[in-house]
Each structure stands twice: as structure tokens, then as C-alpha cells.
């Protein structure tokens, strides 16, 4: 019985839907700096149902041991215009996203390492589409969510 339950949890977690903890300044204000728990849909990625505006969880192209959350800005064949150095200049650049790739950016352009730094990302690095987020939940003896007493 326990083996069957473990198998069911494994299948759901790796192929259908999972939870992840994301933190950092890259996705401010959409996600909290201190961290959010997000629900990740893994089916949409396999069905090719990821598009501009979606926030995705993906394997970092800079460090494959890390997962990062970014917003999809462009798909293969799209032209994307972005500020090269938003903190210091108004200079912009336009690129065409190669087929089979996506252009991703953090919502906080001043504190995000994204496609502006490492270029378009292979679609295969996307592990899921984030469809729900919740701020940290602190468990107390009252089993309520909210700030820790």
C-alpha cells in the first residue's frame, strides 16, 4: 500500500503538478523577495501551451543545479525589444527569438539575470508553468497562516 502511494505521489509530482519555493528579487513585485510557494503545472509545457505573459519555472541556463522563475516575453520567431542596461541607459536592442527557444525576463529589470544576459533559452529548459502562488505559510499550534507570533 505504501509503495503504491509513493508511486502515485511520484507520478503527480514529476509529471502533472508540483509545488516549489521561489525567492529573490528577480520577480518583484509579482513574487515576494522572501519567498513564495508556487504551484507548477507540468502538463502545459509538454502540450506546448506556454506563451508570452506566462511565468515559468525553468532550469537555470547559468547553473543547471538551480531552478528559476521568469516571465516568458517572446516565443520562437518573435521580435523582442529590451533595455540593454536599464539602470544606466535608455539604449534598447531588438532580437529575434530562434525557433524552439523562449525569451524570458524577470519582472524586476533592475535585479534579474535573464535572457538580456544569457540570450534566448531552449524551450526544453522549462519545467513547468506557475499557475498559483502563496506567500510563506507559518505553521503554529493554531494551524493558521500568517505572520509568526
GROMACS .gro file of C-alpha atoms in nm:
model
  149
    1UNK     CA    1   0.000   0.000   0.000
    2UNK     CA    2   0.279   0.244   0.092
    3UNK     CA    3   0.462   0.166  -0.233
    4UNK     CA    4   0.150   0.244  -0.435
    5UNK     CA    5   0.104   0.574  -0.254
    6UNK     CA    6   0.470   0.664  -0.313
    7UNK     CA    7   0.434   0.581  -0.684
    8UNK     CA    8   0.120   0.797  -0.711
    9UNK     CA    9   0.293   1.092  -0.541
   10UNK     CA   10   0.596   1.049  -0.769
   11UNK     CA   11   0.384   1.048  -1.086
   12UNK     CA   12   0.185   1.355  -0.978
   13UNK     CA   13   0.494   1.547  -0.862
   14UNK     CA   14   0.710   1.477  -1.169
   15UNK     CA   15   0.455   1.467  -1.448
   16UNK     CA   16   0.139   1.660  -1.354
   17UNK     CA   17   0.177   1.924  -1.086
   18UNK     CA   18   0.420   2.012  -0.809
   19UNK     CA   19   0.499   2.276  -0.550
   20UNK     CA   20   0.816   2.485  -0.550
   21UNK     CA   21   0.964   2.756  -0.330
   22UNK     CA   22   1.089   3.060  -0.521
   23UNK     CA   23   1.265   3.361  -0.371
   24UNK     CA   24   1.479   3.653  -0.469
   25UNK     CA   25   1.440   3.999  -0.623
   26UNK     CA   26   1.408   3.891  -0.987
   27UNK     CA   27   1.028   3.863  -0.996
   28UNK     CA   28   0.936   4.160  -0.772
   29UNK     CA   29   0.660   4.275  -0.739
   30UNK     CA   30   0.478   3.964  -0.870
   31UNK     CA   31   0.655   3.742  -0.616
   32UNK     CA   32   0.789   3.820  -0.271
   33UNK     CA   33   1.158   3.876  -0.207
   34UNK     CA   34   1.147   3.649   0.100
   35UNK     CA   35   0.985   3.373  -0.100
   36UNK     CA   36   0.659   3.227  -0.222
   37UNK     CA   37   0.531   2.874  -0.257
   38UNK     CA   38   0.411   2.824  -0.614
   39UNK     CA   39   0.204   2.555  -0.782
   40UNK     CA   40   0.361   2.439  -1.106
   41UNK     CA   41   0.166   2.285  -1.396
   42UNK     CA   42   0.392   2.040  -1.581
   43UNK     CA   43   0.139   1.925  -1.842
   44UNK     CA   44   0.108   2.259  -2.024
   45UNK     CA   45   0.479   2.258  -2.106
   46UNK     CA   46   0.456   1.915  -2.272
   47UNK     CA   47   0.149   2.024  -2.468
   48UNK     CA   48   0.322   2.342  -2.589
   49UNK     CA   49   0.075   2.565  -2.404
   50UNK     CA   50   0.331   2.815  -2.273
   51UNK     CA   51   0.321   3.165  -2.418
   52UNK     CA   52   0.409   3.529  -2.362
   53UNK     CA   53   0.296   3.654  -2.023
   54UNK     CA   54   0.322   3.313  -1.854
   55UNK     CA   55   0.551   3.280  -1.552
   56UNK     CA   56   0.752   2.960  -1.579
   57UNK     CA   57   0.982   2.755  -1.362
   58UNK     CA   58   1.291   2.656  -1.556
   59UNK     CA   59   1.637   2.512  -1.518
   60UNK     CA   60   1.883   2.798  -1.499
   61UNK     CA   61   2.095   2.818  -1.815
   62UNK     CA   62   2.378   2.953  -1.597
   63UNK     CA   63   2.362   2.689  -1.323
   64UNK     CA   64   2.174   2.367  -1.409
   65UNK     CA   65   2.151   2.279  -1.037
   66UNK     CA   66   1.912   2.571  -0.982
   67UNK     CA   67   1.553   2.635  -1.085
   68UNK     CA   68   1.448   2.993  -1.159
   69UNK     CA   69   1.115   3.164  -1.212
   70UNK     CA   70   1.087   3.404  -1.508
   71UNK     CA   71   0.817   3.555  -1.728
   72UNK     CA   72   0.801   3.449  -2.093
   73UNK     CA   73   0.830   3.760  -2.311
   74UNK     CA   74   0.873   3.601  -2.654
   75UNK     CA   75   0.849   3.268  -2.834
   76UNK     CA   76   1.039   3.133  -3.134
   77UNK     CA   77   1.011   3.376  -3.428
   78UNK     CA   78   0.904   3.674  -3.214
   79UNK     CA   79   1.094   4.004  -3.214
   80UNK     CA   80   1.172   4.125  -2.863
   81UNK     CA   81   1.294   4.474  -2.776
   82UNK     CA   82   1.455   4.526  -2.438
   83UNK     CA   83   1.664   4.781  -2.249
   84UNK     CA   84   2.028   4.673  -2.250
   85UNK     CA   85   2.121   4.839  -1.919
   86UNK     CA   86   1.802   4.976  -1.760
   87UNK     CA   87   1.976   5.128  -1.459
   88UNK     CA   88   2.225   5.334  -1.659
   89UNK     CA   89   2.096   5.385  -2.012
   90UNK     CA   90   1.787   5.408  -2.231
   91UNK     CA   91   1.963   5.212  -2.509
   92UNK     CA   92   1.750   4.929  -2.640
   93UNK     CA   93   1.816   4.628  -2.854
   94UNK     CA   94   1.585   4.411  -3.065
   95UNK     CA   95   1.642   4.039  -3.117
   96UNK     CA   96   1.451   3.765  -3.298
   97UNK     CA   97   1.397   3.461  -3.077
   98UNK     CA   98   1.520   3.142  -3.253
   99UNK     CA   99   1.267   2.864  -3.315
  100UNK     CA  100   1.248   2.620  -3.024
  101UNK     CA  101   1.355   2.891  -2.780
  102UNK     CA  102   1.187   3.143  -2.550
  103UNK     CA  103   1.288   3.487  -2.429
  104UNK     CA  104   1.243   3.519  -2.052
  105UNK     CA  105   1.281   3.815  -1.821
  106UNK     CA  106   1.230   3.884  -1.455
  107UNK     CA  107   0.965   4.143  -1.372
  108UNK     CA  108   1.229   4.345  -1.182
  109UNK     CA  109   1.453   4.454  -1.471
  110UNK     CA  110   1.700   4.613  -1.228
  111UNK     CA  111   1.774   4.291  -1.038
  112UNK     CA  112   1.723   4.000  -1.273
  113UNK     CA  113   1.963   3.777  -1.462
  114UNK     CA  114   1.761   3.669  -1.761
  115UNK     CA  115   1.764   3.649  -2.141
  116UNK     CA  116   1.907   4.000  -2.156
  117UNK     CA  117   2.225   3.843  -2.011
  118UNK     CA  118   2.226   3.482  -2.138
  119UNK     CA  119   2.013   3.507  -2.453
  120UNK     CA  120   1.716   3.302  -2.562
  121UNK     CA  121   1.659   2.982  -2.366
  122UNK     CA  122   1.578   2.640  -2.518
  123UNK     CA  123   1.211   2.554  -2.459
  124UNK     CA  124   1.330   2.222  -2.312
  125UNK     CA  125   1.467   2.400  -2.003
  126UNK     CA  126   1.114   2.496  -1.896
  127UNK     CA  127   0.995   2.250  -1.631
  128UNK     CA  128   0.652   2.398  -1.563
  129UNK     CA  129   0.412   2.689  -1.579
  130UNK     CA  130   0.335   2.862  -1.249
  131UNK     CA  131  -0.040   2.893  -1.202
  132UNK     CA  132  -0.077   2.980  -0.835
  133UNK     CA  133   0.135   3.139  -0.564
  134UNK     CA  134   0.108   3.183  -0.191
  135UNK     CA  135   0.323   3.379   0.050
  136UNK     CA  136   0.504   3.177   0.312
  137UNK     CA  137   0.279   2.995   0.549
  138UNK     CA  138   0.391   2.979   0.910
  139UNK     CA  139   0.262   2.677   1.098
  140UNK     CA  140   0.172   2.739   1.459
  141UNK     CA  141  -0.015   2.543   1.722
  142UNK     CA  142  -0.333   2.709   1.590
  143UNK     CA  143  -0.267   2.582   1.234
  144UNK     CA  144  -0.322   2.923   1.079
  145UNK     CA  145  -0.141   3.103   0.800
  146UNK     CA  146   0.011   3.442   0.859
  147UNK     CA  147   0.295   3.611   1.038
  148UNK     CA  148   0.468   3.417   1.306
  149UNK     CA  149   0.371   3.536   1.658
   0.00000   0.00000   0.00000
